[in-house]
């Protein structure tokens, strides 16, 4: 057995999270059996995917159709200088597999649209919205509603991150919160803001999958990292939402 293989299966690997309050070996087993779909391996997606990988999620699906650009390197830490021009799913897969060879990582380097999304998400237990565009986010939102699975939504702009846990009909859906897409613009962002917000998405997913803690249902946190003032907003369903008001 190679050293990598023995480390991958070493029961001590997850020791420090198994001793968390309310956790035990069975809690870890819940993660091992889980499938998470991470939409986008950009600024948010690198933080989310890395933290799900080290936590020992059984199956991680990563989706992105972009190639690595030099302007990505200030925040998208799974992609290295040598990867500029490579598919993000390939460089992401390479790095995540090296970090934890004991989990299954499935890559999709194709566009998410109405024709592709259901098959790609498949039987995932939860989806993580790490997209940087609203058409993709809306498609993912509709898929999550159809499948009855939650979606962890996050966004970043400049020094600000925002985060919420959507599980319609219990909570608003993305279209309740954003009935129309904001205009696209070049995103100003500090890498640490993207990374930490993506890590928080992973925390929300891990809490849901293990039944531990309390998810950000009907709440959104707005994190102004320029002052480290965090605000919690109570968010509501749109009674006229075309997607979820009838659920
Ligand atoms: Zn809605």
PDB file of C-alpha atoms and ligand atoms in Angstrom:
ATOM      1  CA  UNK A   1       0.000   0.000   0.000  1.00  0.00           C
ATOM      2  CA  UNK A   2       1.431   3.384  -0.935  1.00  0.00           C
ATOM      3  CA  UNK A   3       1.799   6.066   1.683  1.00  0.00           C
ATOM      4  CA  UNK A   4      -0.910   8.157  -0.017  1.00  0.00           C
ATOM      5  CA  UNK A   5      -3.384   5.258   0.139  1.00  0.00           C
ATOM      6  CA  UNK A   6      -2.672   4.540   3.800  1.00  0.00           C
ATOM      7  CA  UNK A   7      -3.152   8.199   4.685  1.00  0.00           C
ATOM      8  CA  UNK A   8      -6.395   8.322   2.699  1.00  0.00           C
ATOM      9  CA  UNK A   9      -7.883   5.481   4.727  1.00  0.00           C
ATOM     10  CA  UNK A  10      -6.281   6.302   8.082  1.00  0.00           C
ATOM     11  CA  UNK A  11      -9.139   6.499  10.620  1.00  0.00           C
ATOM     12  CA  UNK A  12      -7.174   9.188  12.493  1.00  0.00           C
ATOM     13  CA  UNK A  13      -7.432  11.482   9.511  1.00  0.00           C
ATOM     14  CA  UNK A  14     -10.677  13.077  10.722  1.00  0.00           C
ATOM     15  CA  UNK A  15      -9.851  12.810  14.421  1.00  0.00           C
ATOM     16  CA  UNK A  16      -9.984  16.558  15.108  1.00  0.00           C
ATOM     17  CA  UNK A  17     -13.497  16.936  13.719  1.00  0.00           C
ATOM     18  CA  UNK A  18     -14.801  13.667  15.169  1.00  0.00           C
ATOM     19  CA  UNK A  19     -14.012  15.101  18.633  1.00  0.00           C
ATOM     20  CA  UNK A  20     -16.078  18.230  17.954  1.00  0.00           C
ATOM     21  CA  UNK A  21     -18.961  18.667  20.426  1.00  0.00           C
ATOM     22  CA  UNK A  22     -21.945  16.550  19.246  1.00  0.00           C
ATOM     23  CA  UNK A  23     -19.811  14.731  16.646  1.00  0.00           C
ATOM     24  CA  UNK A  24     -18.704  11.114  16.580  1.00  0.00           C
ATOM     25  CA  UNK A  25     -17.659   8.472  14.069  1.00  0.00           C
ATOM     26  CA  UNK A  26     -21.229   8.224  12.783  1.00  0.00           C
ATOM     27  CA  UNK A  27     -21.280  11.946  12.071  1.00  0.00           C
ATOM     28  CA  UNK A  28     -18.203  11.524   9.928  1.00  0.00           C
ATOM     29  CA  UNK A  29     -19.888   8.598   8.214  1.00  0.00           C
ATOM     30  CA  UNK A  30     -22.718  10.931   7.175  1.00  0.00           C
ATOM     31  CA  UNK A  31     -20.158  13.089   5.362  1.00  0.00           C
ATOM     32  CA  UNK A  32     -18.541  10.051   3.790  1.00  0.00           C
ATOM     33  CA  UNK A  33     -21.878   9.012   2.299  1.00  0.00           C
ATOM     34  CA  UNK A  34     -22.784  12.509   1.063  1.00  0.00           C
ATOM     35  CA  UNK A  35     -22.623  13.962  -2.428  1.00  0.00           C
ATOM     36  CA  UNK A  36     -22.157  17.702  -2.886  1.00  0.00           C
ATOM     37  CA  UNK A  37     -22.385  19.618  -6.149  1.00  0.00           C
ATOM     38  CA  UNK A  38     -20.127  22.676  -6.316  1.00  0.00           C
ATOM     39  CA  UNK A  39     -21.153  24.964  -9.172  1.00  0.00           C
ATOM     40  CA  UNK A  40     -18.119  26.968 -10.236  1.00  0.00           C
ATOM     41  CA  UNK A  41     -14.464  26.481  -9.307  1.00  0.00           C
ATOM     42  CA  UNK A  42     -13.679  30.193  -9.117  1.00  0.00           C
ATOM     43  CA  UNK A  43     -13.135  32.425  -6.097  1.00  0.00           C
ATOM     44  CA  UNK A  44     -15.978  31.032  -3.984  1.00  0.00           C
ATOM     45  CA  UNK A  45     -15.724  27.528  -5.422  1.00  0.00           C
ATOM     46  CA  UNK A  46     -12.059  27.087  -4.504  1.00  0.00           C
ATOM     47  CA  UNK A  47     -12.801  27.916  -0.859  1.00  0.00           C
ATOM     48  CA  UNK A  48     -15.930  25.737  -0.763  1.00  0.00           C
ATOM     49  CA  UNK A  49     -14.456  22.737  -2.614  1.00  0.00           C
ATOM     50  CA  UNK A  50     -11.213  22.725  -0.621  1.00  0.00           C
ATOM     51  CA  UNK A  51     -12.994  22.744   2.720  1.00  0.00           C
ATOM     52  CA  UNK A  52     -15.450  20.028   1.666  1.00  0.00           C
ATOM     53  CA  UNK A  53     -12.499  17.963   0.455  1.00  0.00           C
ATOM     54  CA  UNK A  54     -10.523  18.152   3.674  1.00  0.00           C
ATOM     55  CA  UNK A  55     -13.699  17.403   5.670  1.00  0.00           C
ATOM     56  CA  UNK A  56     -14.063  14.086   3.833  1.00  0.00           C
ATOM     57  CA  UNK A  57     -17.213  14.536   1.743  1.00  0.00           C
ATOM     58  CA  UNK A  58     -17.741  11.186   0.000  1.00  0.00           C
ATOM     59  CA  UNK A  59     -18.440  12.489  -3.492  1.00  0.00           C
ATOM     60  CA  UNK A  60     -17.652  15.982  -4.679  1.00  0.00           C
ATOM     61  CA  UNK A  61     -18.958  17.101  -8.050  1.00  0.00           C
ATOM     62  CA  UNK A  62     -17.258  20.168  -9.495  1.00  0.00           C
ATOM     63  CA  UNK A  63     -18.535  22.037 -12.510  1.00  0.00           C
ATOM     64  CA  UNK A  64     -16.942  24.829 -14.521  1.00  0.00           C
ATOM     65  CA  UNK A  65     -16.473  25.420 -18.233  1.00  0.00           C
ATOM     66  CA  UNK A  66     -13.820  28.140 -17.971  1.00  0.00           C
ATOM     67  CA  UNK A  67     -10.078  27.909 -18.355  1.00  0.00           C
ATOM     68  CA  UNK A  68      -7.680  29.446 -15.857  1.00  0.00           C
ATOM     69  CA  UNK A  69      -6.825  33.067 -16.604  1.00  0.00           C
ATOM     70  CA  UNK A  70      -3.934  34.994 -15.059  1.00  0.00           C
ATOM     71  CA  UNK A  71      -6.438  37.400 -13.447  1.00  0.00           C
ATOM     72  CA  UNK A  72      -7.908  34.448 -11.487  1.00  0.00           C
ATOM     73  CA  UNK A  73      -4.718  33.814  -9.547  1.00  0.00           C
ATOM     74  CA  UNK A  74      -5.278  36.448  -6.837  1.00  0.00           C
ATOM     75  CA  UNK A  75      -8.063  34.350  -5.346  1.00  0.00           C
ATOM     76  CA  UNK A  76      -8.581  30.992  -7.053  1.00  0.00           C
ATOM     77  CA  UNK A  77      -5.913  29.128  -5.143  1.00  0.00           C
ATOM     78  CA  UNK A  78      -6.607  25.647  -6.502  1.00  0.00           C
ATOM     79  CA  UNK A  79      -5.218  26.859  -9.844  1.00  0.00           C
ATOM     80  CA  UNK A  80      -1.488  27.411 -10.119  1.00  0.00           C
ATOM     81  CA  UNK A  81       0.633  29.535 -12.445  1.00  0.00           C
ATOM     82  CA  UNK A  82       1.367  26.434 -14.516  1.00  0.00           C
ATOM     83  CA  UNK A  83      -2.399  25.935 -15.012  1.00  0.00           C
ATOM     84  CA  UNK A  84      -3.057  29.189 -16.897  1.00  0.00           C
ATOM     85  CA  UNK A  85      -4.928  28.072 -20.028  1.00  0.00           C
ATOM     86  CA  UNK A  86      -6.020  24.738 -18.466  1.00  0.00           C
ATOM     87  CA  UNK A  87      -9.604  23.811 -17.682  1.00  0.00           C
ATOM     88  CA  UNK A  88     -10.461  24.852 -14.137  1.00  0.00           C
ATOM     89  CA  UNK A  89     -12.086  21.484 -13.545  1.00  0.00           C
ATOM     90  CA  UNK A  90      -8.784  19.774 -14.424  1.00  0.00           C
ATOM     91  CA  UNK A  91      -6.554  21.937 -12.225  1.00  0.00           C
ATOM     92  CA  UNK A  92      -9.180  21.818  -9.461  1.00  0.00           C
ATOM     93  CA  UNK A  93      -9.384  18.040  -9.704  1.00  0.00           C
ATOM     94  CA  UNK A  94      -5.610  17.679  -9.617  1.00  0.00           C
ATOM     95  CA  UNK A  95      -5.210  19.803  -6.500  1.00  0.00           C
ATOM     96  CA  UNK A  96      -8.226  18.443  -4.605  1.00  0.00           C
ATOM     97  CA  UNK A  97      -7.218  14.835  -5.354  1.00  0.00           C
ATOM     98  CA  UNK A  98      -3.729  15.520  -4.034  1.00  0.00           C
ATOM     99  CA  UNK A  99      -5.209  16.929  -0.824  1.00  0.00           C
ATOM    100  CA  UNK A 100      -7.590  13.996  -0.244  1.00  0.00           C
ATOM    101  CA  UNK A 101      -7.278  10.909  -2.422  1.00  0.00           C
ATOM    102  CA  UNK A 102      -9.923   9.137  -0.359  1.00  0.00           C
ATOM    103  CA  UNK A 103     -12.912  10.952  -1.865  1.00  0.00           C
ATOM    104  CA  UNK A 104     -14.543  10.686  -5.280  1.00  0.00           C
ATOM    105  CA  UNK A 105     -14.275  13.846  -7.353  1.00  0.00           C
ATOM    106  CA  UNK A 106     -16.343  14.089 -10.509  1.00  0.00           C
ATOM    107  CA  UNK A 107     -15.700  16.934 -12.967  1.00  0.00           C
ATOM    108  CA  UNK A 108     -18.027  18.536 -15.471  1.00  0.00           C
ATOM    109  CA  UNK A 109     -16.435  20.978 -17.875  1.00  0.00           C
ATOM    110  CA  UNK A 110     -19.653  21.928 -19.597  1.00  0.00           C
ATOM    111  CA  UNK A 111     -22.168  24.718 -19.349  1.00  0.00           C
ATOM    112  CA  UNK A 112     -24.989  24.449 -16.861  1.00  0.00           C
ATOM    113  CA  UNK A 113     -28.283  25.010 -18.638  1.00  0.00           C
ATOM    114  CA  UNK A 114     -31.796  23.600 -18.543  1.00  0.00           C
ATOM    115  CA  UNK A 115     -30.738  20.640 -20.666  1.00  0.00           C
ATOM    116  CA  UNK A 116     -27.672  19.672 -18.646  1.00  0.00           C
ATOM    117  CA  UNK A 117     -28.302  20.668 -15.051  1.00  0.00           C
ATOM    118  CA  UNK A 118     -30.493  17.816 -13.808  1.00  0.00           C
ATOM    119  CA  UNK A 119     -28.115  15.128 -14.975  1.00  0.00           C
ATOM    120  CA  UNK A 120     -25.027  16.917 -13.653  1.00  0.00           C
ATOM    121  CA  UNK A 121     -26.484  17.565 -10.202  1.00  0.00           C
ATOM    122  CA  UNK A 122     -27.823  14.006 -10.226  1.00  0.00           C
ATOM    123  CA  UNK A 123     -28.463  12.644  -6.756  1.00  0.00           C
ATOM    124  CA  UNK A 124     -26.453  15.319  -4.934  1.00  0.00           C
ATOM    125  CA  UNK A 125     -27.667  16.015  -1.401  1.00  0.00           C
ATOM    126  CA  UNK A 126     -26.985  19.747  -1.646  1.00  0.00           C
ATOM    127  CA  UNK A 127     -25.729  22.269  -4.203  1.00  0.00           C
ATOM    128  CA  UNK A 128     -23.285  25.080  -3.549  1.00  0.00           C
ATOM    129  CA  UNK A 129     -23.819  28.178  -5.685  1.00  0.00           C
ATOM    130  CA  UNK A 130     -20.336  29.488  -6.404  1.00  0.00           C
ATOM    131  CA  UNK A 131     -21.216  30.988  -9.760  1.00  0.00           C
ATOM    132  CA  UNK A 132     -20.279  34.479 -10.821  1.00  0.00           C
ATOM    133  CA  UNK A 133     -23.231  34.846 -13.201  1.00  0.00           C
ATOM    134  CA  UNK A 134     -26.964  34.966 -12.619  1.00  0.00           C
ATOM    135  CA  UNK A 135     -28.158  32.869 -15.570  1.00  0.00           C
ATOM    136  CA  UNK A 136     -26.211  29.939 -14.081  1.00  0.00           C
ATOM    137  CA  UNK A 137     -27.454  30.701 -10.584  1.00  0.00           C
ATOM    138  CA  UNK A 138     -31.088  30.791 -11.732  1.00  0.00           C
ATOM    139  CA  UNK A 139     -30.722  27.464 -13.537  1.00  0.00           C
ATOM    140  CA  UNK A 140     -29.218  25.910 -10.430  1.00  0.00           C
ATOM    141  CA  UNK A 141     -31.986  27.421  -8.269  1.00  0.00           C
ATOM    142  CA  UNK A 142     -34.697  25.861 -10.432  1.00  0.00           C
ATOM    143  CA  UNK A 143     -32.939  22.490 -10.331  1.00  0.00           C
ATOM    144  CA  UNK A 144     -32.634  22.617  -6.527  1.00  0.00           C
ATOM    145  CA  UNK A 145     -36.364  23.377  -6.238  1.00  0.00           C
ATOM    146  CA  UNK A 146     -37.276  20.536  -8.635  1.00  0.00           C
ATOM    147  CA  UNK A 147     -35.117  18.069  -6.736  1.00  0.00           C
ATOM    148  CA  UNK A 148     -36.150  19.367  -3.318  1.00  0.00           C
ATOM    149  CA  UNK A 149     -32.547  19.875  -2.203  1.00  0.00           C
ATOM    150  CA  UNK A 150     -31.019  22.933  -0.543  1.00  0.00           C
ATOM    151  CA  UNK A 151     -28.720  25.450  -2.194  1.00  0.00           C
ATOM    152  CA  UNK A 152     -26.093  27.436  -0.341  1.00  0.00           C
ATOM    153  CA  UNK A 153     -25.947  30.818  -2.040  1.00  0.00           C
ATOM    154  CA  UNK A 154     -23.086  33.252  -1.655  1.00  0.00           C
ATOM    155  CA  UNK A 155     -21.871  36.330  -3.439  1.00  0.00           C
ATOM    156  CA  UNK A 156     -18.865  38.592  -3.154  1.00  0.00           C
ATOM    157  CA  UNK A 157     -18.149  42.137  -4.231  1.00  0.00           C
ATOM    158  CA  UNK A 158     -15.080  44.075  -3.226  1.00  0.00           C
ATOM    159  CA  UNK A 159     -14.567  43.560   0.519  1.00  0.00           C
ATOM    160  CA  UNK A 160     -18.086  42.260   1.048  1.00  0.00           C
ATOM    161  CA  UNK A 161     -19.379  38.696   1.194  1.00  0.00           C
ATOM    162  CA  UNK A 162     -22.945  37.545   1.646  1.00  0.00           C
ATOM    163  CA  UNK A 163     -24.295  34.135   2.458  1.00  0.00           C
ATOM    164  CA  UNK A 164     -27.610  32.357   2.912  1.00  0.00           C
ATOM    165  CA  UNK A 165     -29.091  28.840   2.961  1.00  0.00           C
ATOM    166  CA  UNK A 166     -31.998  28.377   0.558  1.00  0.00           C
ATOM    167  CA  UNK A 167     -34.418  25.471   0.794  1.00  0.00           C
ATOM    168  CA  UNK A 168     -37.724  26.428  -0.741  1.00  0.00           C
ATOM    169  CA  UNK A 169     -40.561  26.183   0.303  1.00  0.00           C
ATOM    170  CA  UNK A 170     -39.191  26.454   3.836  1.00  0.00           C
ATOM    171  CA  UNK A 171     -37.148  29.512   2.840  1.00  0.00           C
ATOM    172  CA  UNK A 172     -37.107  31.941  -0.072  1.00  0.00           C
ATOM    173  CA  UNK A 173     -35.546  30.740  -3.312  1.00  0.00           C
ATOM    174  CA  UNK A 174     -32.942  32.703  -5.243  1.00  0.00           C
ATOM    175  CA  UNK A 175     -35.584  34.232  -7.517  1.00  0.00           C
ATOM    176  CA  UNK A 176     -37.496  35.510  -4.461  1.00  0.00           C
ATOM    177  CA  UNK A 177     -34.377  37.411  -3.452  1.00  0.00           C
ATOM    178  CA  UNK A 178     -33.223  38.478  -6.928  1.00  0.00           C
ATOM    179  CA  UNK A 179     -36.225  38.638  -9.305  1.00  0.00           C
ATOM    180  CA  UNK A 180     -33.928  39.941 -12.054  1.00  0.00           C
ATOM    181  CA  UNK A 181     -30.213  39.608 -12.635  1.00  0.00           C
ATOM    182  CA  UNK A 182     -28.011  42.539 -11.688  1.00  0.00           C
ATOM    183  CA  UNK A 183     -25.863  43.873 -14.541  1.00  0.00           C
ATOM    184  CA  UNK A 184     -22.561  42.065 -15.060  1.00  0.00           C
ATOM    185  CA  UNK A 185     -19.387  43.975 -14.380  1.00  0.00           C
ATOM    186  CA  UNK A 186     -15.764  43.194 -13.715  1.00  0.00           C
ATOM    187  CA  UNK A 187     -15.659  41.939 -10.136  1.00  0.00           C
ATOM    188  CA  UNK A 188     -13.328  43.713  -7.733  1.00  0.00           C
ATOM    189  CA  UNK A 189     -12.392  41.282  -4.953  1.00  0.00           C
ATOM    190  CA  UNK A 190      -9.708  40.436  -2.449  1.00  0.00           C
ATOM    191  CA  UNK A 191      -8.805  36.745  -2.532  1.00  0.00           C
ATOM    192  CA  UNK A 192      -9.249  36.308   1.208  1.00  0.00           C
ATOM    193  CA  UNK A 193     -12.827  37.615   0.993  1.00  0.00           C
ATOM    194  CA  UNK A 194     -13.689  35.052  -1.696  1.00  0.00           C
ATOM    195  CA  UNK A 195     -11.854  32.261   0.121  1.00  0.00           C
ATOM    196  CA  UNK A 196     -13.441  32.884   3.524  1.00  0.00           C
ATOM    197  CA  UNK A 197     -16.950  33.265   2.097  1.00  0.00           C
ATOM    198  CA  UNK A 198     -16.522  30.021   0.133  1.00  0.00           C
ATOM    199  CA  UNK A 199     -15.309  28.310   3.311  1.00  0.00           C
ATOM    200  CA  UNK A 200     -18.509  29.458   5.041  1.00  0.00           C
ATOM    201  CA  UNK A 201     -20.523  27.844   2.254  1.00  0.00           C
ATOM    202  CA  UNK A 202     -18.758  24.580   3.047  1.00  0.00           C
ATOM    203  CA  UNK A 203     -19.639  25.009   6.731  1.00  0.00           C
ATOM    204  CA  UNK A 204     -23.320  25.460   5.856  1.00  0.00           C
ATOM    205  CA  UNK A 205     -23.238  22.277   3.746  1.00  0.00           C
ATOM    206  CA  UNK A 206     -21.427  20.262   6.420  1.00  0.00           C
ATOM    207  CA  UNK A 207     -23.926  21.358   9.085  1.00  0.00           C
ATOM    208  CA  UNK A 208     -26.830  20.348   6.864  1.00  0.00           C
ATOM    209  CA  UNK A 209     -25.329  16.972   5.954  1.00  0.00           C
ATOM    210  CA  UNK A 210     -24.530  16.095   9.555  1.00  0.00           C
ATOM    211  CA  UNK A 211     -27.644  17.628  11.117  1.00  0.00           C
ATOM    212  CA  UNK A 212     -25.400  19.692  13.372  1.00  0.00           C
ATOM    213  CA  UNK A 213     -25.679  23.397  14.187  1.00  0.00           C
ATOM    214  CA  UNK A 214     -28.206  25.791  12.696  1.00  0.00           C
ATOM    215  CA  UNK A 215     -28.296  26.742   9.045  1.00  0.00           C
ATOM    216  CA  UNK A 216     -28.817  30.253   7.695  1.00  0.00           C
ATOM    217  CA  UNK A 217     -32.457  29.575   6.796  1.00  0.00           C
ATOM    218  CA  UNK A 218     -34.478  32.745   6.190  1.00  0.00           C
ATOM    219  CA  UNK A 219     -31.408  34.706   7.180  1.00  0.00           C
ATOM    220  CA  UNK A 220     -28.677  36.301   5.114  1.00  0.00           C
ATOM    221  CA  UNK A 221     -25.436  37.564   6.541  1.00  0.00           C
ATOM    222  CA  UNK A 222     -23.754  40.523   4.905  1.00  0.00           C
ATOM    223  CA  UNK A 223     -20.092  40.622   5.862  1.00  0.00           C
ATOM    224  CA  UNK A 224     -18.334  43.929   5.370  1.00  0.00           C
ATOM    225  CA  UNK A 225     -14.784  42.750   5.750  1.00  0.00           C
ATOM    226  CA  UNK A 226     -13.401  46.267   5.363  1.00  0.00           C
ATOM    227  CA  UNK A 227     -14.742  46.976   8.878  1.00  0.00           C
ATOM    228  CA  UNK A 228     -15.469  43.394  10.020  1.00  0.00           C
ATOM    229  CA  UNK A 229     -19.049  44.404  10.725  1.00  0.00           C
ATOM    230  CA  UNK A 230     -21.438  41.550  10.016  1.00  0.00           C
ATOM    231  CA  UNK A 231     -25.132  42.189   9.559  1.00  0.00           C
ATOM    232  CA  UNK A 232     -27.908  39.592   9.656  1.00  0.00           C
ATOM    233  CA  UNK A 233     -30.969  40.219   7.497  1.00  0.00           C
ATOM    234  CA  UNK A 234     -34.259  38.405   7.868  1.00  0.00           C
ATOM    235  CA  UNK A 235     -35.250  37.365   4.343  1.00  0.00           C
ATOM    236  CA  UNK A 236     -38.728  36.370   3.179  1.00  0.00           C
ATOM    237  CA  UNK A 237     -40.333  34.471   0.342  1.00  0.00           C
ATOM    238  CA  UNK A 238     -41.810  36.536  -2.461  1.00  0.00           C
ATOM    239  CA  UNK A 239     -45.535  35.632  -2.399  1.00  0.00           C
ATOM    240  CA  UNK A 240     -45.593  36.158  -6.184  1.00  0.00           C
ATOM    241  CA  UNK A 241     -42.416  34.241  -6.990  1.00  0.00           C
ATOM    242  CA  UNK A 242     -43.071  32.393 -10.262  1.00  0.00           C
ATOM    243  CA  UNK A 243     -40.883  29.499  -9.124  1.00  0.00           C
ATOM    244  CA  UNK A 244     -41.743  28.765  -5.521  1.00  0.00           C
ATOM    245  CA  UNK A 245     -44.845  30.694  -4.423  1.00  0.00           C
ATOM    246  CA  UNK A 246     -47.089  27.733  -5.288  1.00  0.00           C
ATOM    247  CA  UNK A 247     -44.999  25.155  -3.445  1.00  0.00           C
TER     248      UNK A 247
HETATM  249 ZN1  LIG B   1     -38.988  31.880  -4.958  1.00  0.00          ZN
END
